[in-house]
Amino acid sequence: MKYFDIPSPCYVLEENKLKHNLSILNLVRSACDVKILLALKGYAFWHSFDIARDYLDGCCASGIYEALLAFEEFGGREIQKDICVFSPAYKDSEIDLLLPIATHIIFNSFEQWQKFKHKIRIKNKQLESLGFCKIQVGLRVNPLYSEVKPPIYNPCVSGSRLGIVPSEFEKGLQRFGLEDIDGLHFHTHCEQNSDALERTLEYFEKYFGRHISQMKWINFGGGHHITRIDYDVDKLVSILKNFKNRYDGIDIFLEPGEAVGWQSGFLIGEVVDIVYNQMNVAILDVSASAHMPDCLEMPYRPNVKKISIINGNEEIEDDKGNGVAEYVYRFGGPTCLAGDIIGDYSFNTPLKIGDRILFEDMMHYTIVKNNTFNGVPLPSLGSIRDDKFLLLKTFQYADYKNRN
Ligand SMILES: *Cc1c(COP(=O)(O)O)cnc(C)c1O
């Protein structure tokens, strides 16, 4: 496989790296008999769902489009896979579309549950008569504890709309009870290790522990960075086993997104020009704003590789870090946004127009958020399997026109 054989720009999944992640998740699944769902918010590269299906129990969807993608490309109740939907607030029209697809519906308030419980009851009668499992209903709670630092990713900041806080839960309990509620859900992590889960469970149990024995399942949400090299998988397994032991074998769900796609592929672009303004600035055919928005939003600085043709061969050099090596470049995109800057990088050899730049770890979140801002073409999609590149999809002008 040659990097120069890949059309530029292109997002490329490396299937062996995805499989590596999936096998770690599968290990957790079988070690403690928990269910692991793929959160489509973080990883929606459905061309790989044929692979993911062999390792995971289903998908976690945040609304009708994600649920439809799960249904069409991963599979739902017909093949014993779960489609677990959570939304901060459902509209009538959305519930109608979700009922045929969802296996689990999680509500963000007692009021939303009350509003739709009749429709769910009717659907469940039909499902039962056809021999399918009923749609299970859950409530998302807010245990008032999260270790996530940036407030934009912390669902437990004051004023958060995500999850029922303990005082509101008590009120709802008094008014409506918990009959027909099958499970509780919390999602308070983002890129966390297993020690954060341990501390979070103390709060979850403090506020909601007395209801757990009535439940069929507890959903521990996403944000568990299980496939990261320093993640303590053994500790996770012991936390999950311990929880199951204490609650009579209750079912547990985890729904990681980022951990599925973590370091499983790249975005490759090309150096179109190099200009000078107190430093060398390379203008690429990939954009931070349109193709790697998390570089600006999260924010983070992706690692890169520089790929040049020297004497007919591809020479690959890892970036040495900002200002470390002799040849320093700022990488920017083709939009007119002044801040469309990916970062500053340095190399031992000079950059040339036509060189390829490979941005690592682009298969989760940032690809899901890509857009056609400023009319910038969308990168193609491809995958590498057995060291062979496969082009999956290209985009055209119509993809830009149709969304404006
Ligand atoms: C975002 C989200 C996830 C996935 O989170 P990751 O950080 O990608 O693992 C899972 N569940 C819910 C409810 C979410 O909002």
CSV table of C-alpha atoms in Angstrom, one decimal, residues 50-384:
chain,number,residue,atom,x,y,z
A,50,ASP,CA,-20.0,-5.5,9.5
A,51,ILE,CA,-16.9,-5.9,11.6
A,52,ALA,CA,-18.2,-4.2,14.7
A,53,ARG,CA,-21.3,-6.3,14.8
A,54,ASP,CA,-19.2,-9.4,15.6
A,55,TYR,CA,-17.9,-7.8,18.8
A,56,LEU,CA,-20.6,-5.5,20.2
A,57,ASP,CA,-24.2,-5.8,21.4
A,58,GLY,CA,-25.7,-3.0,19.4
A,59,CYS,CA,-25.7,0.8,19.2
A,60,CYS,CA,-26.5,3.8,21.3
A,61,ALA,CA,-28.4,6.5,19.4
A,62,SER,CA,-29.2,10.0,20.3
A,63,GLY,CA,-32.1,10.5,18.0
A,64,ILE,CA,-34.0,9.3,15.0
A,65,TYR,CA,-31.2,9.6,12.4
A,66,GLU,CA,-28.7,7.7,14.6
A,67,ALA,CA,-31.3,5.1,15.4
A,68,LEU,CA,-32.0,4.7,11.6
A,69,LEU,CA,-28.3,4.3,10.9
A,70,ALA,CA,-28.1,1.7,13.6
A,71,PHE,CA,-31.1,-0.2,12.3
A,72,GLU,CA,-30.0,-0.2,8.7
A,73,GLU,CA,-26.3,-0.8,9.0
A,74,PHE,CA,-25.8,-2.5,12.4
A,75,GLY,CA,-29.1,-4.3,12.9
A,76,GLY,CA,-31.7,-4.3,15.7
A,77,ARG,CA,-34.1,-6.7,17.4
A,78,GLU,CA,-34.4,-8.9,14.3
A,79,ILE,CA,-30.8,-10.1,14.8
A,80,GLN,CA,-30.7,-9.8,18.6
A,81,LYS,CA,-28.9,-6.4,18.6
A,82,ASP,CA,-29.9,-3.5,20.9
A,83,ILE,CA,-30.7,0.0,19.7
A,84,CYS,CA,-30.7,2.1,22.8
A,85,VAL,CA,-32.0,5.6,22.3
A,86,PHE,CA,-31.5,8.6,24.6
A,87,SER,CA,-32.6,12.1,23.7
A,88,PRO,CA,-32.8,15.2,26.0
A,89,ALA,CA,-36.4,15.6,24.7
A,90,TYR,CA,-38.4,13.6,22.1
A,91,LYS,CA,-41.0,15.1,19.8
A,92,ASP,CA,-44.2,13.2,19.0
A,93,SER,CA,-43.1,12.6,15.4
A,94,GLU,CA,-39.7,11.2,16.6
A,95,ILE,CA,-41.2,8.7,19.0
A,96,ASP,CA,-43.5,7.5,16.2
A,97,LEU,CA,-40.4,6.8,14.0
A,98,LEU,CA,-38.4,5.3,16.9
A,99,LEU,CA,-41.0,2.8,18.1
A,100,PRO,CA,-40.5,0.3,15.3
A,101,ILE,CA,-36.7,0.5,15.7
A,102,ALA,CA,-35.7,1.1,19.3
A,103,THR,CA,-35.2,-1.7,21.8
A,104,HIS,CA,-34.5,0.7,24.7
A,105,ILE,CA,-35.9,4.2,25.1
A,106,ILE,CA,-34.3,6.4,27.8
A,107,PHE,CA,-36.1,9.6,28.9
A,108,ASN,CA,-34.6,12.7,30.4
A,109,SER,CA,-37.6,13.5,32.6
A,110,PHE,CA,-40.6,11.8,34.2
A,111,GLU,CA,-42.9,14.1,32.2
A,112,GLN,CA,-41.5,12.8,28.8
A,113,TRP,CA,-41.9,9.2,30.0
A,114,GLN,CA,-45.5,9.9,31.0
A,115,LYS,CA,-46.2,11.6,27.7
A,116,PHE,CA,-45.1,8.6,25.7
A,117,LYS,CA,-45.7,5.6,28.0
A,118,HIS,CA,-49.1,4.9,26.4
A,119,LYS,CA,-47.7,4.7,22.9
A,120,ILE,CA,-44.9,2.4,24.2
A,121,ARG,CA,-47.4,0.2,25.9
A,122,ILE,CA,-49.4,-0.3,22.7
A,123,LYS,CA,-46.3,-1.0,20.7
A,124,ASN,CA,-45.2,-3.5,23.3
A,125,LYS,CA,-48.4,-5.5,23.0
A,126,GLN,CA,-47.8,-5.8,19.3
A,127,LEU,CA,-44.2,-6.8,19.8
A,128,GLU,CA,-45.1,-9.4,22.3
A,129,SER,CA,-47.7,-10.9,20.0
A,130,LEU,CA,-45.0,-11.2,17.3
A,131,GLY,CA,-42.7,-12.9,19.7
A,132,PHE,CA,-40.2,-10.0,20.1
A,133,CYS,CA,-38.9,-8.5,23.3
A,134,LYS,CA,-40.7,-5.5,24.6
A,135,ILE,CA,-39.2,-2.0,24.3
A,136,GLN,CA,-37.5,-1.3,27.6
A,137,VAL,CA,-37.8,2.1,29.2
A,138,GLY,CA,-35.2,3.9,31.2
A,139,LEU,CA,-34.6,7.2,33.0
A,140,ARG,CA,-31.4,9.2,32.7
A,141,VAL,CA,-30.3,10.5,36.1
A,142,ASN,CA,-27.7,13.0,37.1
A,143,PRO,CA,-25.6,11.8,40.0
A,144,LEU,CA,-24.2,15.3,40.6
A,145,TYR,CA,-20.7,14.1,40.1
A,146,SER,CA,-18.4,14.2,37.1
A,147,GLU,CA,-14.7,14.6,36.8
A,148,VAL,CA,-14.8,16.0,33.2
A,149,LYS,CA,-13.0,19.3,33.2
A,150,PRO,CA,-14.1,21.5,30.3
A,151,PRO,CA,-17.7,22.5,31.2
A,152,ILE,CA,-18.9,22.0,27.6
A,153,TYR,CA,-18.4,18.2,28.1
A,154,ASN,CA,-19.5,18.0,31.7
A,155,PRO,CA,-23.2,16.9,32.1
A,156,CYS,CA,-23.2,17.6,35.8
A,157,VAL,CA,-22.4,21.4,35.8
A,158,SER,CA,-25.1,23.4,37.5
A,159,GLY,CA,-27.9,24.2,35.1
A,160,SER,CA,-27.2,21.1,33.1
A,161,ARG,CA,-30.2,19.8,31.1
A,162,LEU,CA,-28.9,16.2,31.0
A,163,GLY,CA,-30.2,13.8,33.5
A,164,ILE,CA,-32.7,14.0,36.4
A,165,VAL,CA,-31.2,15.5,39.5
A,166,PRO,CA,-31.9,13.7,42.8
A,167,SER,CA,-34.3,16.2,44.1
A,168,GLU,CA,-36.4,16.1,40.9
A,169,PHE,CA,-36.2,12.4,40.9
A,170,GLU,CA,-37.8,12.3,44.4
A,171,LYS,CA,-40.6,14.5,43.2
A,172,GLY,CA,-41.2,12.4,40.1
A,173,LEU,CA,-41.1,9.2,42.2
A,174,GLN,CA,-43.8,10.6,44.5
A,175,ARG,CA,-46.0,11.6,41.6
A,176,PHE,CA,-45.6,8.8,39.1
A,177,GLY,CA,-43.7,5.9,40.8
A,178,LEU,CA,-41.3,3.7,38.9
A,179,GLU,CA,-43.7,1.0,37.6
A,180,ASP,CA,-42.7,0.1,34.0
A,181,ILE,CA,-39.3,1.6,34.4
A,182,ASP,CA,-36.7,-1.1,33.5
A,183,GLY,CA,-33.5,0.7,33.9
A,184,LEU,CA,-31.5,3.8,35.0
A,185,HIS,CA,-28.9,5.5,32.9
A,186,PHE,CA,-26.1,7.9,33.7
A,187,HIS,CA,-23.5,9.4,31.4
A,188,THR,CA,-20.9,11.6,33.2
A,189,HIS,CA,-17.6,10.6,31.7
A,190,CYS,CA,-15.4,11.8,28.8
A,191,GLU,CA,-12.1,10.2,28.1
A,192,GLN,CA,-12.0,8.9,31.7
A,193,ASN,CA,-10.1,6.0,33.2
A,194,SER,CA,-11.8,3.3,35.4
A,195,ASP,CA,-11.0,5.0,38.7
A,196,ALA,CA,-13.4,7.8,37.8
A,197,LEU,CA,-16.1,5.3,37.3
A,198,GLU,CA,-15.4,3.9,40.7
A,199,ARG,CA,-15.8,7.3,42.3
A,200,THR,CA,-18.9,8.1,40.2
A,201,LEU,CA,-20.7,4.9,41.3
A,202,GLU,CA,-20.4,6.1,44.9
A,203,TYR,CA,-22.5,9.1,44.0
A,204,PHE,CA,-24.9,7.2,41.8
A,205,GLU,CA,-25.5,4.7,44.5
A,206,LYS,CA,-25.8,7.4,47.2
A,207,TYR,CA,-28.6,9.1,45.3
A,208,PHE,CA,-30.3,6.3,43.4
A,209,GLY,CA,-29.0,3.0,45.0
A,210,ARG,CA,-32.3,2.2,46.7
A,211,HIS,CA,-34.0,1.8,43.3
A,212,ILE,CA,-31.4,-0.5,41.7
A,213,SER,CA,-32.9,-3.7,43.0
A,214,GLN,CA,-36.2,-2.9,41.1
A,215,MET,CA,-34.3,-2.4,37.8
A,216,LYS,CA,-33.4,-4.9,35.1
A,217,TRP,CA,-30.4,-2.9,34.0
A,218,ILE,CA,-28.2,0.1,34.7
A,219,ASN,CA,-26.5,1.9,31.9
A,220,PHE,CA,-23.1,3.4,32.8
A,221,GLY,CA,-23.1,5.6,29.7
A,222,GLY,CA,-20.0,6.4,27.5
A,223,GLY,CA,-16.8,8.2,28.0
A,224,HIS,CA,-14.9,5.1,29.3
A,225,HIS,CA,-11.6,5.3,27.4
A,226,ILE,CA,-11.2,1.6,27.5
A,227,THR,CA,-8.9,1.2,24.5
A,228,ARG,CA,-6.4,3.9,25.4
A,229,ILE,CA,-3.0,2.4,26.2
A,230,ASP,CA,-3.0,3.5,29.9
A,231,TYR,CA,-6.6,2.5,30.6
A,232,ASP,CA,-6.9,0.1,33.6
A,233,VAL,CA,-9.1,-2.6,32.1
A,234,ASP,CA,-8.6,-5.0,35.0
A,235,LYS,CA,-10.0,-2.4,37.4
A,236,LEU,CA,-13.0,-1.8,35.1
A,237,VAL,CA,-13.6,-5.6,35.1
A,238,SER,CA,-13.5,-5.8,38.9
A,239,ILE,CA,-15.8,-2.7,39.3
A,240,LEU,CA,-18.3,-4.3,36.9
A,241,LYS,CA,-18.2,-7.7,38.5
A,242,ASN,CA,-18.5,-6.2,42.0
A,243,PHE,CA,-21.5,-4.1,41.0
A,244,LYS,CA,-23.2,-7.2,39.5
A,245,ASN,CA,-22.5,-9.2,42.6
A,246,ARG,CA,-24.0,-6.6,44.9
A,247,TYR,CA,-27.1,-6.3,42.8
A,248,ASP,CA,-28.1,-9.8,42.1
A,249,GLY,CA,-26.5,-10.1,38.6
A,250,ILE,CA,-28.2,-7.0,37.2
A,251,ASP,CA,-27.5,-6.3,33.6
A,252,ILE,CA,-25.0,-3.5,32.9
A,253,PHE,CA,-24.6,-1.5,29.7
A,254,LEU,CA,-21.6,0.5,28.6
A,255,GLU,CA,-21.8,2.7,25.6
A,256,PRO,CA,-18.4,4.0,24.4
A,257,GLY,CA,-18.1,5.9,21.2
A,258,GLU,CA,-14.6,7.4,21.2
A,259,ALA,CA,-13.0,4.1,22.6
A,260,VAL,CA,-14.3,2.2,19.6
A,261,GLY,CA,-12.7,4.5,17.0
A,262,TRP,CA,-9.7,5.6,19.1
A,263,GLN,CA,-6.6,5.8,16.9
A,264,SER,CA,-8.2,3.6,14.2
A,265,GLY,CA,-7.5,5.8,11.2
A,266,PHE,CA,-6.3,9.0,9.7
A,267,LEU,CA,-7.1,12.0,7.4
A,268,ILE,CA,-4.6,12.4,4.6
A,269,GLY,CA,-4.2,15.7,2.8
A,270,GLU,CA,-1.8,17.4,0.4
A,271,VAL,CA,0.5,20.5,0.6
A,272,VAL,CA,-1.0,22.9,-2.0
A,273,ASP,CA,1.3,25.9,-1.3
A,274,ILE,CA,3.7,27.3,1.2
A,275,VAL,CA,3.7,31.0,2.1
A,276,TYR,CA,5.9,33.0,4.4
A,277,ASN,CA,4.8,35.4,7.2
A,278,GLN,CA,7.4,35.4,10.0
A,279,MET,CA,7.2,31.6,9.6
A,280,ASN,CA,6.5,29.1,6.9
A,281,VAL,CA,2.8,28.4,6.6
A,282,ALA,CA,1.7,25.4,4.5
A,283,ILE,CA,-1.7,25.6,2.9
A,284,LEU,CA,-3.3,22.2,2.7
A,285,ASP,CA,-6.4,20.7,1.0
A,286,VAL,CA,-7.7,19.7,4.4
A,287,SER,CA,-9.3,22.2,6.8
A,288,ALA,CA,-9.4,22.3,10.6
A,289,SER,CA,-12.7,24.1,10.4
A,290,ALA,CA,-14.4,21.8,7.9
A,291,HIS,CA,-12.7,18.4,8.3
A,292,MET,CA,-11.2,18.4,11.8
A,293,PRO,CA,-13.5,20.7,13.8
A,294,ASP,CA,-12.5,19.0,17.1
A,295,CYS,CA,-9.0,20.5,16.6
A,296,LEU,CA,-10.7,23.9,17.2
A,297,GLU,CA,-13.6,22.8,19.5
A,298,MET,CA,-12.0,20.2,21.8
A,299,PRO,CA,-9.3,21.6,21.2
A,300,TYR,CA,-6.4,19.3,20.4
A,301,ARG,CA,-3.4,19.0,18.2
A,302,PRO,CA,-3.3,15.9,16.0
A,303,ASN,CA,0.0,14.1,15.5
A,304,VAL,CA,1.1,14.1,11.9
A,305,LYS,CA,3.3,12.2,9.5
A,306,LYS,CA,4.9,13.9,6.5
A,307,ILE,CA,5.1,11.7,3.4
A,308,SER,CA,7.4,12.7,0.5
A,309,ILE,CA,8.5,11.0,-2.7
A,310,ILE,CA,12.3,10.8,-2.7
A,311,ASN,CA,14.1,9.0,-5.5
A,312,GLY,CA,10.8,7.4,-6.4
A,313,ASN,CA,10.1,6.0,-2.9
A,314,GLU,CA,7.8,7.2,-0.2
A,315,GLU,CA,9.7,8.6,2.8
A,316,ILE,CA,7.7,9.0,6.0
A,317,GLU,CA,8.7,11.3,8.8
A,318,ASP,CA,6.9,11.8,12.1
A,319,ASP,CA,6.4,15.3,13.3
A,320,LYS,CA,9.0,16.2,16.0
A,321,GLY,CA,6.8,18.5,17.9
A,322,ASN,CA,6.3,22.3,17.7
A,323,GLY,CA,9.7,24.1,17.4
A,324,VAL,CA,11.8,21.0,18.1
A,325,ALA,CA,13.3,20.1,14.7
A,326,GLU,CA,14.9,22.4,12.1
A,327,TYR,CA,12.1,22.9,9.6
A,328,VAL,CA,9.0,24.4,11.2
A,329,TYR,CA,5.6,24.8,9.5
A,330,ARG,CA,2.2,26.0,10.5
A,331,PHE,CA,-0.5,23.9,8.8
A,332,GLY,CA,-3.6,25.7,7.7
A,333,GLY,CA,-6.7,24.9,5.6
A,334,PRO,CA,-8.1,26.1,2.3
A,335,THR,CA,-11.0,28.2,3.9
A,336,CYS,CA,-11.0,32.0,4.3
A,337,LEU,CA,-11.3,31.6,8.1
A,338,ALA,CA,-8.2,33.2,9.7
A,339,GLY,CA,-8.3,30.6,12.5
A,340,ASP,CA,-8.4,27.6,10.2
A,341,ILE,CA,-5.1,26.4,11.6
A,342,ILE,CA,-4.4,22.8,12.6
A,343,GLY,CA,-1.2,23.5,14.4
A,344,ASP,CA,2.6,24.2,14.2
A,345,TYR,CA,4.8,21.2,13.4
A,346,SER,CA,8.5,20.6,12.8
A,347,PHE,CA,10.6,18.1,10.8
A,348,ASN,CA,14.2,17.2,10.1
A,349,THR,CA,13.6,17.6,6.4
A,350,PRO,CA,12.0,20.5,4.5
A,351,LEU,CA,8.3,20.3,3.3
A,352,LYS,CA,7.6,20.4,-0.4
A,353,ILE,CA,4.5,21.3,-2.4
A,354,GLY,CA,2.8,18.1,-3.2
A,355,ASP,CA,3.9,16.3,-0.1
A,356,ARG,CA,1.2,14.3,1.7
A,357,ILE,CA,0.3,15.1,5.4
A,358,LEU,CA,-1.3,12.4,7.4
A,359,PHE,CA,-3.3,13.5,10.5
A,360,GLU,CA,-3.6,10.7,13.0
A,361,ASP,CA,-6.7,9.6,15.0
A,362,MET,CA,-9.5,11.1,12.9
A,363,MET,CA,-12.1,8.4,12.9
A,364,HIS,CA,-14.0,9.4,16.0
A,365,TYR,CA,-16.0,12.6,16.7
A,366,THR,CA,-14.1,15.0,14.3
A,367,ILE,CA,-15.1,13.0,11.2
A,368,VAL,CA,-18.7,12.8,12.4
A,369,LYS,CA,-18.7,16.6,12.7
A,370,ASN,CA,-17.3,17.4,9.3
A,371,ASN,CA,-19.0,20.0,7.1
A,372,THR,CA,-18.8,21.8,3.8
A,373,PHE,CA,-18.1,25.3,5.3
A,374,ASN,CA,-16.9,27.7,2.7
A,375,GLY,CA,-17.7,25.2,0.0
A,376,VAL,CA,-14.6,23.1,0.8
A,377,PRO,CA,-15.0,19.7,-0.7
A,378,LEU,CA,-15.5,16.8,1.7
A,379,PRO,CA,-12.7,14.3,1.9
A,380,SER,CA,-13.3,10.9,0.3
A,381,LEU,CA,-13.8,7.8,2.5
A,382,GLY,CA,-11.6,4.7,2.4
A,383,SER,CA,-10.3,1.8,4.4
A,384,ILE,CA,-7.1,-0.3,4.6
